[in-house]
PDB file of C-alpha atoms in Angstrom:
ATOM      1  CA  UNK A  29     113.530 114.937 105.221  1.00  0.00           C
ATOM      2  CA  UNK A  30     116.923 115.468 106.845  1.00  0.00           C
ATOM      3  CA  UNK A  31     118.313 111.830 107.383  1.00  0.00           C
ATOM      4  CA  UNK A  32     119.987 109.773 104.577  1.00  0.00           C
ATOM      5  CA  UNK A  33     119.137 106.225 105.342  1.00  0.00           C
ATOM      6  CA  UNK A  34     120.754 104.100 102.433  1.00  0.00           C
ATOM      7  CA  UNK A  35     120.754  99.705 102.164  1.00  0.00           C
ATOM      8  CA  UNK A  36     124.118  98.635 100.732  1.00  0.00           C
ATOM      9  CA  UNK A  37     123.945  96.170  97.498  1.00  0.00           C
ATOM     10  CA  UNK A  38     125.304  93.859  99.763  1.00  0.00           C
ATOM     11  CA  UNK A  39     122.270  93.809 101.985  1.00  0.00           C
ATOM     12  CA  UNK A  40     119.568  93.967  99.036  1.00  0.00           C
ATOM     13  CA  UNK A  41     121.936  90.558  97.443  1.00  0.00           C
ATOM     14  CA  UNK A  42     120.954  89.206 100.886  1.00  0.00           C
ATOM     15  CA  UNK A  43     116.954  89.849 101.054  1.00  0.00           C
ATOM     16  CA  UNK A  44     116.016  91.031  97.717  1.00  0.00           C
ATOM     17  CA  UNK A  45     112.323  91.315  99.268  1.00  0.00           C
ATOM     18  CA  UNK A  46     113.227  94.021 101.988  1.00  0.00           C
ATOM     19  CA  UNK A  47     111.599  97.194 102.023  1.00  0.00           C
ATOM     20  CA  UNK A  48     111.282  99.988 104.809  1.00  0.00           C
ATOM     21  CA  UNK A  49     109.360 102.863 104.996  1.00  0.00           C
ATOM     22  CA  UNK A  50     110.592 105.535 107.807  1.00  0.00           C
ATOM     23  CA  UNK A  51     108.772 108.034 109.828  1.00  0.00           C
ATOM     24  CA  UNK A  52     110.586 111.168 110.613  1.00  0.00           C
ATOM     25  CA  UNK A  53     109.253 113.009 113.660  1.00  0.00           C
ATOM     26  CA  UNK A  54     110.116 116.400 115.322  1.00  0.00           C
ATOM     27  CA  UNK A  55     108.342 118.022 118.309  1.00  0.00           C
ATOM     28  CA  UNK A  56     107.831 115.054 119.720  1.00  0.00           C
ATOM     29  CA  UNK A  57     106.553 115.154 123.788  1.00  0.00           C
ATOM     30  CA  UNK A  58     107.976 111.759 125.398  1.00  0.00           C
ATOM     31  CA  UNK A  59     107.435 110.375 129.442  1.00  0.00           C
ATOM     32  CA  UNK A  60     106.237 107.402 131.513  1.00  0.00           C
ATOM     33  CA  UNK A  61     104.062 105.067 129.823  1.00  0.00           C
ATOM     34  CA  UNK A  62     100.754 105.700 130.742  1.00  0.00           C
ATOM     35  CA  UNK A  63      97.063 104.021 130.804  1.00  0.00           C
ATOM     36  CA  UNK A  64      96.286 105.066 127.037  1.00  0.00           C
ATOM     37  CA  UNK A  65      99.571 103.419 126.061  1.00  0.00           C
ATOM     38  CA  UNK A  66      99.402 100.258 128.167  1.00  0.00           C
ATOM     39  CA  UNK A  67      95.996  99.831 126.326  1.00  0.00           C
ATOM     40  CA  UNK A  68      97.287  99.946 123.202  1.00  0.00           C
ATOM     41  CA  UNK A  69      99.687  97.172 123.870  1.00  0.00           C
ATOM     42  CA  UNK A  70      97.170  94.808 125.552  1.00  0.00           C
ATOM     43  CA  UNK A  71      95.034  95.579 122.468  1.00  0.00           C
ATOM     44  CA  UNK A  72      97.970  94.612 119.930  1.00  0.00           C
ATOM     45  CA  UNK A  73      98.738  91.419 121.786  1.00  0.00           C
ATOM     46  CA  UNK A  74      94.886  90.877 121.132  1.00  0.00           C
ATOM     47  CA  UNK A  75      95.252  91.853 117.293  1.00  0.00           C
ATOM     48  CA  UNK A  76      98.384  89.216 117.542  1.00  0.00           C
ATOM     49  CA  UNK A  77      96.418  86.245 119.041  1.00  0.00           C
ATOM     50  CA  UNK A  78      93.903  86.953 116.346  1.00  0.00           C
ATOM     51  CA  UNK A  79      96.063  86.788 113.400  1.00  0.00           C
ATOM     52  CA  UNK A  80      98.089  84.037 114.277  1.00  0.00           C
ATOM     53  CA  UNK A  81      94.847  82.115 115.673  1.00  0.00           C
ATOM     54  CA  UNK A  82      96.702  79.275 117.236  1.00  0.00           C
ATOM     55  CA  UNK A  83     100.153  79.145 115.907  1.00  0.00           C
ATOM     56  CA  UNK A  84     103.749  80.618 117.290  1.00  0.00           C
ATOM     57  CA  UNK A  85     104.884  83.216 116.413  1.00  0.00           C
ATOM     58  CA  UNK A  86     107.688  81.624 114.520  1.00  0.00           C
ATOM     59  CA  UNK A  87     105.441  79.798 112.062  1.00  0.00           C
ATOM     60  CA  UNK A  88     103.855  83.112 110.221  1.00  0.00           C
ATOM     61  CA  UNK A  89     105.556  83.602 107.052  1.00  0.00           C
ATOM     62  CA  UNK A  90     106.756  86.921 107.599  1.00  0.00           C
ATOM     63  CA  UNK A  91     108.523  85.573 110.834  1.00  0.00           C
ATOM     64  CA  UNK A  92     109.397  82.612 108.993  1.00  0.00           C
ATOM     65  CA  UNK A  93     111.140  84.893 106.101  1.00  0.00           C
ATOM     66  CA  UNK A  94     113.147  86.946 108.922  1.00  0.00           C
ATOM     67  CA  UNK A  95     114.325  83.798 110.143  1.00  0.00           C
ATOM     68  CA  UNK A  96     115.990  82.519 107.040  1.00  0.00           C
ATOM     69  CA  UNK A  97     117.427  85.959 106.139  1.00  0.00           C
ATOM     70  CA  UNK A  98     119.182  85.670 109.982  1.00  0.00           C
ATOM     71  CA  UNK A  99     120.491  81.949 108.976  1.00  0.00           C
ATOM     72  CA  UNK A 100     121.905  83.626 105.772  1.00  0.00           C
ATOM     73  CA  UNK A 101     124.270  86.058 107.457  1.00  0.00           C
ATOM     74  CA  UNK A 102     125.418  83.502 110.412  1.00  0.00           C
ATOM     75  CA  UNK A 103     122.700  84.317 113.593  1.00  0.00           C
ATOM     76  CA  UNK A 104     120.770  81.366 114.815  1.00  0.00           C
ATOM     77  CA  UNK A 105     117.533  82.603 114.245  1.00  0.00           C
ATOM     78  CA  UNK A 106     115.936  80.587 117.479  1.00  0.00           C
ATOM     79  CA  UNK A 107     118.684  82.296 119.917  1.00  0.00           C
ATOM     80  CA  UNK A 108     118.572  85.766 118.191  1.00  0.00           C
ATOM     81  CA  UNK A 109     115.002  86.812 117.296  1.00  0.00           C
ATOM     82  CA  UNK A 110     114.165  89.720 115.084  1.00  0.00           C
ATOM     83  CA  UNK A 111     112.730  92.374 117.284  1.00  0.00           C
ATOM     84  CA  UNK A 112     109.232  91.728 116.105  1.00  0.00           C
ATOM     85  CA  UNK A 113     109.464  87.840 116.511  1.00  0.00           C
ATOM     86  CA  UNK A 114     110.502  88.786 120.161  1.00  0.00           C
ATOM     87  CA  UNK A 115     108.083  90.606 120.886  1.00  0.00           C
ATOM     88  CA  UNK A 116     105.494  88.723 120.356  1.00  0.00           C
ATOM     89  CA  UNK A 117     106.517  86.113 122.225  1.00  0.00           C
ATOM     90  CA  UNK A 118     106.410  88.253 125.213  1.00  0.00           C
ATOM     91  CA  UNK A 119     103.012  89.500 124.350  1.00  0.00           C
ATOM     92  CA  UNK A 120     101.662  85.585 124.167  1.00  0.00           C
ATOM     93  CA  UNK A 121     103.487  85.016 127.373  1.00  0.00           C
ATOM     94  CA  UNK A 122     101.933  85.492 130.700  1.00  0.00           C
ATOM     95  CA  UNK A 123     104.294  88.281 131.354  1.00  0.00           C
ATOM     96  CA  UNK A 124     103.019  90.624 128.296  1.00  0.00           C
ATOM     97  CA  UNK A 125     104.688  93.321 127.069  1.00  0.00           C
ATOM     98  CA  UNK A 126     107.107  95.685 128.901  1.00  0.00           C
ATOM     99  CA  UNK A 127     105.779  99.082 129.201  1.00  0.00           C
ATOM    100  CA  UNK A 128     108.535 101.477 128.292  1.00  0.00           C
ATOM    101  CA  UNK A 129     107.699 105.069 127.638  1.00  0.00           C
ATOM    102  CA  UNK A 130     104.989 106.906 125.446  1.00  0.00           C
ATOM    103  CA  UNK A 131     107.067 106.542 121.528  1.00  0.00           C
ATOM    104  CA  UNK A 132     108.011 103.344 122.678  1.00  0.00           C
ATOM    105  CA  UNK A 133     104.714 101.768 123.902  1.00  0.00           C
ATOM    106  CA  UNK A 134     103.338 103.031 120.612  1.00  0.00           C
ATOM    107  CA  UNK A 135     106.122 101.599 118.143  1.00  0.00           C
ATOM    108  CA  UNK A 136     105.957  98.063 119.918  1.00  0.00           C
ATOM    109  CA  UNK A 137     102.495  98.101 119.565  1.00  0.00           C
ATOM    110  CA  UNK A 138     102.399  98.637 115.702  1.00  0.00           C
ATOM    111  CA  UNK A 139     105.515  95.861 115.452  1.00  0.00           C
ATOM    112  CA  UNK A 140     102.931  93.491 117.756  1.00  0.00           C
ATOM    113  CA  UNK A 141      99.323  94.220 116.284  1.00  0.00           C
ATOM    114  CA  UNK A 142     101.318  94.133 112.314  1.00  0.00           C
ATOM    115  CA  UNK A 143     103.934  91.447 113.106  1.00  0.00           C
ATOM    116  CA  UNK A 144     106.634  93.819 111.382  1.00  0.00           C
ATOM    117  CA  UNK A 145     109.889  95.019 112.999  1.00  0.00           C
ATOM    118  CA  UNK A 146     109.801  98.729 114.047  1.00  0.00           C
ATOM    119  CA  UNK A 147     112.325 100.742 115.742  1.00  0.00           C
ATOM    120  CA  UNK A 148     112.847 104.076 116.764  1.00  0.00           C
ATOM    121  CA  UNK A 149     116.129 106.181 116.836  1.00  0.00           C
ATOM    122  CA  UNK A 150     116.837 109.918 118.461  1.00  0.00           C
ATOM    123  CA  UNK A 151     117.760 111.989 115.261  1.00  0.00           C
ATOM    124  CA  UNK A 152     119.358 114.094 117.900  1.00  0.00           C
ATOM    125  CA  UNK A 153     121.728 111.192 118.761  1.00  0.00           C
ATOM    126  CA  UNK A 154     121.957 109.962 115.122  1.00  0.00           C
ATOM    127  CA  UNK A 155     125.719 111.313 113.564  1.00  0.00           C
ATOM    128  CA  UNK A 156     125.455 111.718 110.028  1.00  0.00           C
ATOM    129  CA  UNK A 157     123.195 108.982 107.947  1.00  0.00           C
ATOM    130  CA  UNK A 158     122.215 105.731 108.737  1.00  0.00           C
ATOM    131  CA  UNK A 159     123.528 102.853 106.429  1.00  0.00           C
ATOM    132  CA  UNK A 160     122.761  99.378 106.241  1.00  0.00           C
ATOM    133  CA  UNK A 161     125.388  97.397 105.547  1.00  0.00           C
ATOM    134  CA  UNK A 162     126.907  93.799 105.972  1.00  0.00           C
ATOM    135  CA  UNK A 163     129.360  94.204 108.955  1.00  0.00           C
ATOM    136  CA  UNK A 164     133.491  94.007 108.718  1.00  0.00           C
ATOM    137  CA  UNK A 165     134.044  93.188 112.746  1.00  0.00           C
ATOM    138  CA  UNK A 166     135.796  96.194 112.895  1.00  0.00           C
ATOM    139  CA  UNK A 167     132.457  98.452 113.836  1.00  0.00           C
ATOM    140  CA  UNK A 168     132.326  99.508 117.698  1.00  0.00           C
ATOM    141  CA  UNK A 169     128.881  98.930 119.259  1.00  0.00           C
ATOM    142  CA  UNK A 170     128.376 100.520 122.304  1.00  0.00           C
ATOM    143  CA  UNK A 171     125.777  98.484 124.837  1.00  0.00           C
ATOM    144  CA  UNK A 172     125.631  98.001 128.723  1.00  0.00           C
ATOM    145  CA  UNK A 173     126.375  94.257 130.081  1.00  0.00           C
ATOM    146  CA  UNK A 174     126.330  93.802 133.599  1.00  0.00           C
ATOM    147  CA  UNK A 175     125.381  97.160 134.837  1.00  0.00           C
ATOM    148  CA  UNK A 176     128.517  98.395 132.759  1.00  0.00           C
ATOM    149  CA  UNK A 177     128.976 100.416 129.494  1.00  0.00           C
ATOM    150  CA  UNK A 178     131.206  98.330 127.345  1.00  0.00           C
ATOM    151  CA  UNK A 179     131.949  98.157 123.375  1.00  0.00           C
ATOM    152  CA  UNK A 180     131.094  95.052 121.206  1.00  0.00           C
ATOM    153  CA  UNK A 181     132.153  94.404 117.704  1.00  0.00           C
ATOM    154  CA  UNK A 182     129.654  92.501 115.640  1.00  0.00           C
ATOM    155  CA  UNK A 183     130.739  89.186 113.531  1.00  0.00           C
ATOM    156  CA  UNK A 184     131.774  89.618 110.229  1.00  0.00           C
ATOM    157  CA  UNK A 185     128.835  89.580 107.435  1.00  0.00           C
ATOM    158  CA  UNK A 186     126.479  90.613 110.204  1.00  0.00           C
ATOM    159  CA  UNK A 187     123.900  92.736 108.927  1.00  0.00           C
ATOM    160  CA  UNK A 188     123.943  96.296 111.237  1.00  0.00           C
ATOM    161  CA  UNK A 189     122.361  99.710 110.850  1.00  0.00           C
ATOM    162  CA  UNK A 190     125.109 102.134 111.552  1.00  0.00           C
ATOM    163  CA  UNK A 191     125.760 105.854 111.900  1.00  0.00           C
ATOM    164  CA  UNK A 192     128.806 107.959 111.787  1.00  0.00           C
ATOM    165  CA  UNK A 193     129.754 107.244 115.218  1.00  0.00           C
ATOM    166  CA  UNK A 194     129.120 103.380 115.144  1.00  0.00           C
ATOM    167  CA  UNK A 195     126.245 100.537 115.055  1.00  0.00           C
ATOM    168  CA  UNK A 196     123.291 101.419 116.677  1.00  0.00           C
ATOM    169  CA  UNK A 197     121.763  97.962 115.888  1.00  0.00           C
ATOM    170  CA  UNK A 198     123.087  94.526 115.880  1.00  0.00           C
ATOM    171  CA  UNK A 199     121.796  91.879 113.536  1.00  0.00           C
ATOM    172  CA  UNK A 200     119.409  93.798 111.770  1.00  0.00           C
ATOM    173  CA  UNK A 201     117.145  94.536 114.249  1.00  0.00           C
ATOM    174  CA  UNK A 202     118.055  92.497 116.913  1.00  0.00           C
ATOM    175  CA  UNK A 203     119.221  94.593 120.146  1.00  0.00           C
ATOM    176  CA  UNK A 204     119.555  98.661 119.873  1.00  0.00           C
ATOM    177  CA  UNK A 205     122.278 100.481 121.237  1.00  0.00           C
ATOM    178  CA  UNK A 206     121.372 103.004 124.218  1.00  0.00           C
ATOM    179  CA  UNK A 207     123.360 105.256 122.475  1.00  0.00           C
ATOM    180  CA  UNK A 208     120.493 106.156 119.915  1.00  0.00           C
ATOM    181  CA  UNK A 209     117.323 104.579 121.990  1.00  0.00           C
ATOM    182  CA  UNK A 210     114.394 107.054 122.299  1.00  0.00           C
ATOM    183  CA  UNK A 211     113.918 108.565 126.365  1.00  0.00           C
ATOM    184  CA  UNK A 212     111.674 110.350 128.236  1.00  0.00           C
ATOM    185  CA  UNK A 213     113.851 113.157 126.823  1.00  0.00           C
ATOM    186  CA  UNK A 214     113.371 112.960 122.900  1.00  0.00           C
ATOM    187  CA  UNK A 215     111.707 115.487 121.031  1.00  0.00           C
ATOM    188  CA  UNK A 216     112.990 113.943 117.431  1.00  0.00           C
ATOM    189  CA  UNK A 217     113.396 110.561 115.849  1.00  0.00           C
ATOM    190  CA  UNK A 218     113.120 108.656 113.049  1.00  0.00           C
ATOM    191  CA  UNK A 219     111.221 105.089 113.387  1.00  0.00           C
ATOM    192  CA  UNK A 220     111.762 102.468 110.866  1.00  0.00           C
ATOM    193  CA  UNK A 221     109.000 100.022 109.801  1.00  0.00           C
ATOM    194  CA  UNK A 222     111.495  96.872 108.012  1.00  0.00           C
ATOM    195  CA  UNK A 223     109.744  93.991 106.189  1.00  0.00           C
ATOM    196  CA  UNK A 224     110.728  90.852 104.019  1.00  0.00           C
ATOM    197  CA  UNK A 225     108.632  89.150 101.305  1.00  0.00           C
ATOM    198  CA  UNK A 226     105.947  87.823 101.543  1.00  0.00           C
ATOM    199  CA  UNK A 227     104.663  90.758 103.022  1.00  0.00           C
ATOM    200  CA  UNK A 228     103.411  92.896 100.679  1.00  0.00           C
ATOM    201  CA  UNK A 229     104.357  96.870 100.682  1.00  0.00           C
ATOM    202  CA  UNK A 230     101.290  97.752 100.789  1.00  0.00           C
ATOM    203  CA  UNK A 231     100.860  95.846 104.139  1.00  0.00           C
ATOM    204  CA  UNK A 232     103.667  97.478 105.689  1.00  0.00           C
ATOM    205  CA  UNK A 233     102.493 100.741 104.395  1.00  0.00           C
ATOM    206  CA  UNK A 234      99.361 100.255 106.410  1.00  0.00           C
ATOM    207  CA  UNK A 235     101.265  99.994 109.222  1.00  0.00           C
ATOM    208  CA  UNK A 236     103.610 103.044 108.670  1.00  0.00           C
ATOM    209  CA  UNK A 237      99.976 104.973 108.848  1.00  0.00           C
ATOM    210  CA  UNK A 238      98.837 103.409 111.793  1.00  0.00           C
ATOM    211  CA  UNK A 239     102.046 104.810 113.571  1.00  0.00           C
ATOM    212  CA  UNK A 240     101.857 108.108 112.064  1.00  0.00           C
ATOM    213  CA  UNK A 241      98.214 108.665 112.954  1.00  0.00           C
ATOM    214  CA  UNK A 242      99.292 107.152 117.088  1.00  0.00           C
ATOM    215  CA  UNK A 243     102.274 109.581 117.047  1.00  0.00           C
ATOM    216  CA  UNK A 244      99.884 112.455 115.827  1.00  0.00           C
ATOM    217  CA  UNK A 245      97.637 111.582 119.023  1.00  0.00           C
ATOM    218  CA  UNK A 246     100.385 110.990 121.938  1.00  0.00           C
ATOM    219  CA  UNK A 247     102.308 114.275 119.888  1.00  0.00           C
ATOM    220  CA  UNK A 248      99.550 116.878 118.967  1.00  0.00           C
ATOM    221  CA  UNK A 249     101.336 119.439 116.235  1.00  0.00           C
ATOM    222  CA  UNK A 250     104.454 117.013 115.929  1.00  0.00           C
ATOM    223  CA  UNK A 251     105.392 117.302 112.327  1.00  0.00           C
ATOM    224  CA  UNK A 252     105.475 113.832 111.073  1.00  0.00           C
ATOM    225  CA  UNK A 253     106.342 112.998 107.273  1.00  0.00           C
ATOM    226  CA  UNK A 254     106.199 109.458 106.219  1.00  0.00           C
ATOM    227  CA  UNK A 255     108.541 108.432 103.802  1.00  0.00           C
ATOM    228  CA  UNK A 256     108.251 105.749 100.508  1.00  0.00           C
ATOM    229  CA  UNK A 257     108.935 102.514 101.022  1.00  0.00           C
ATOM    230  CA  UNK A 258     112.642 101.992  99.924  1.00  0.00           C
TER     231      UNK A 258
END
């Protein structure tokens, strides 16, 4: 394993139930989504429905855990969603789930079908390691608003992952930078699996697999290593 993710004290004070497990990934073939992929998705929203049999989103536990984590460090938790909590809104809505590109199909459909955050970061556009850490409001964040590449700073106390060359993701896993996001183009990244108590490692493990064994079948003879939970 090449990249050194580390979790300030600061951000293990915060949530002392966080854990992630990573997924390191090289040779790696990328493109279009396609009709495997676009299964897969309407098949998670299907897993979703089933698991939450009748309630939002917002009321599982695991959601409900991200969202008081979010209150802690200042976001408004309704307005700001964790990635997973987002998406499976959209999968319950009559719009359904975007369709992306292969590695991210696959990744949103493990977040959806689990109910866990996932992302998934170009190690070739990764500089240095990856730290999470409680923001100063110093940090640049690169993003596109309005068509235009511009540079946010997050608030102060916001929790980011950033790399040597910035944040790649505001509030925890709220909105990824383009800077890092995987393309058509990517041959290596790292995804990262995140969850809170009450979910239990073992469930998030389970899901770590799932995406391993997906990226093994979209990637034949990718070398994949999954990582403890940390």
């Amino acid at each position: 394993m090449t990249l050194t993710l580390t979790v300030s004290d600061e951000v293990r004070a915060l949530a002392p139930g966080f854990t992630h497990v990573a997924i390191e990934a090289d040779g790696l073939v990328n493109g279009p989504s396609t009709e495997a992929t676009s299964a897969l998705l309407d098949d998670a929203a299907r897993r979703l429905a089933g698991r939450l049999d009748g309630r939002a989103p917002h009321e599982d536990p695991h959601m409900a855990a991200w969202r008081a984590v979010y209150t802690a460090f200042g976001a408004k938790p309704s307005r700001t969603r964790n990635s997973a909590e987002a998406l499976a809104k959209r999968a319950l809505s009559d719009s359904g789930l975007p369709r992306i590109n292969v590695l991210v199909d696959v990744y949103n459909a493990i977040s959806v079908a689990h109910l866990v955050p996932v992302g998934g970061e170009d190690l070739h556009r990764i500089r240095g390691g990856m730290r999470l850490v409680r923001a100063t409001g110093e940090e640049d964040f690169g993003t596109v608003a309005a068509g235009e590449e511009s540079v946010e700073r997050p608030e102060a106390g916001e929790v980011v992952w950033c790399d040597g060359a910035g944040v790649t993701c505001r509030r925890w896993n709220w909105r990824q930078g383009p800077r890092t996001r995987l393309t058509e183009e990517t041959t290596s990244a790292v995804f990262l699996l995140e969850s809170l108590a009450p979910m239990p490692v073992a469930d998030v493990e389970k899901a770590a697999a799932e995406l391993a064994d997906l990226l093994e079948r979209f990637s034949p003879g990718a070398r994949i290593a999954v990582r403890e939970p940390a």
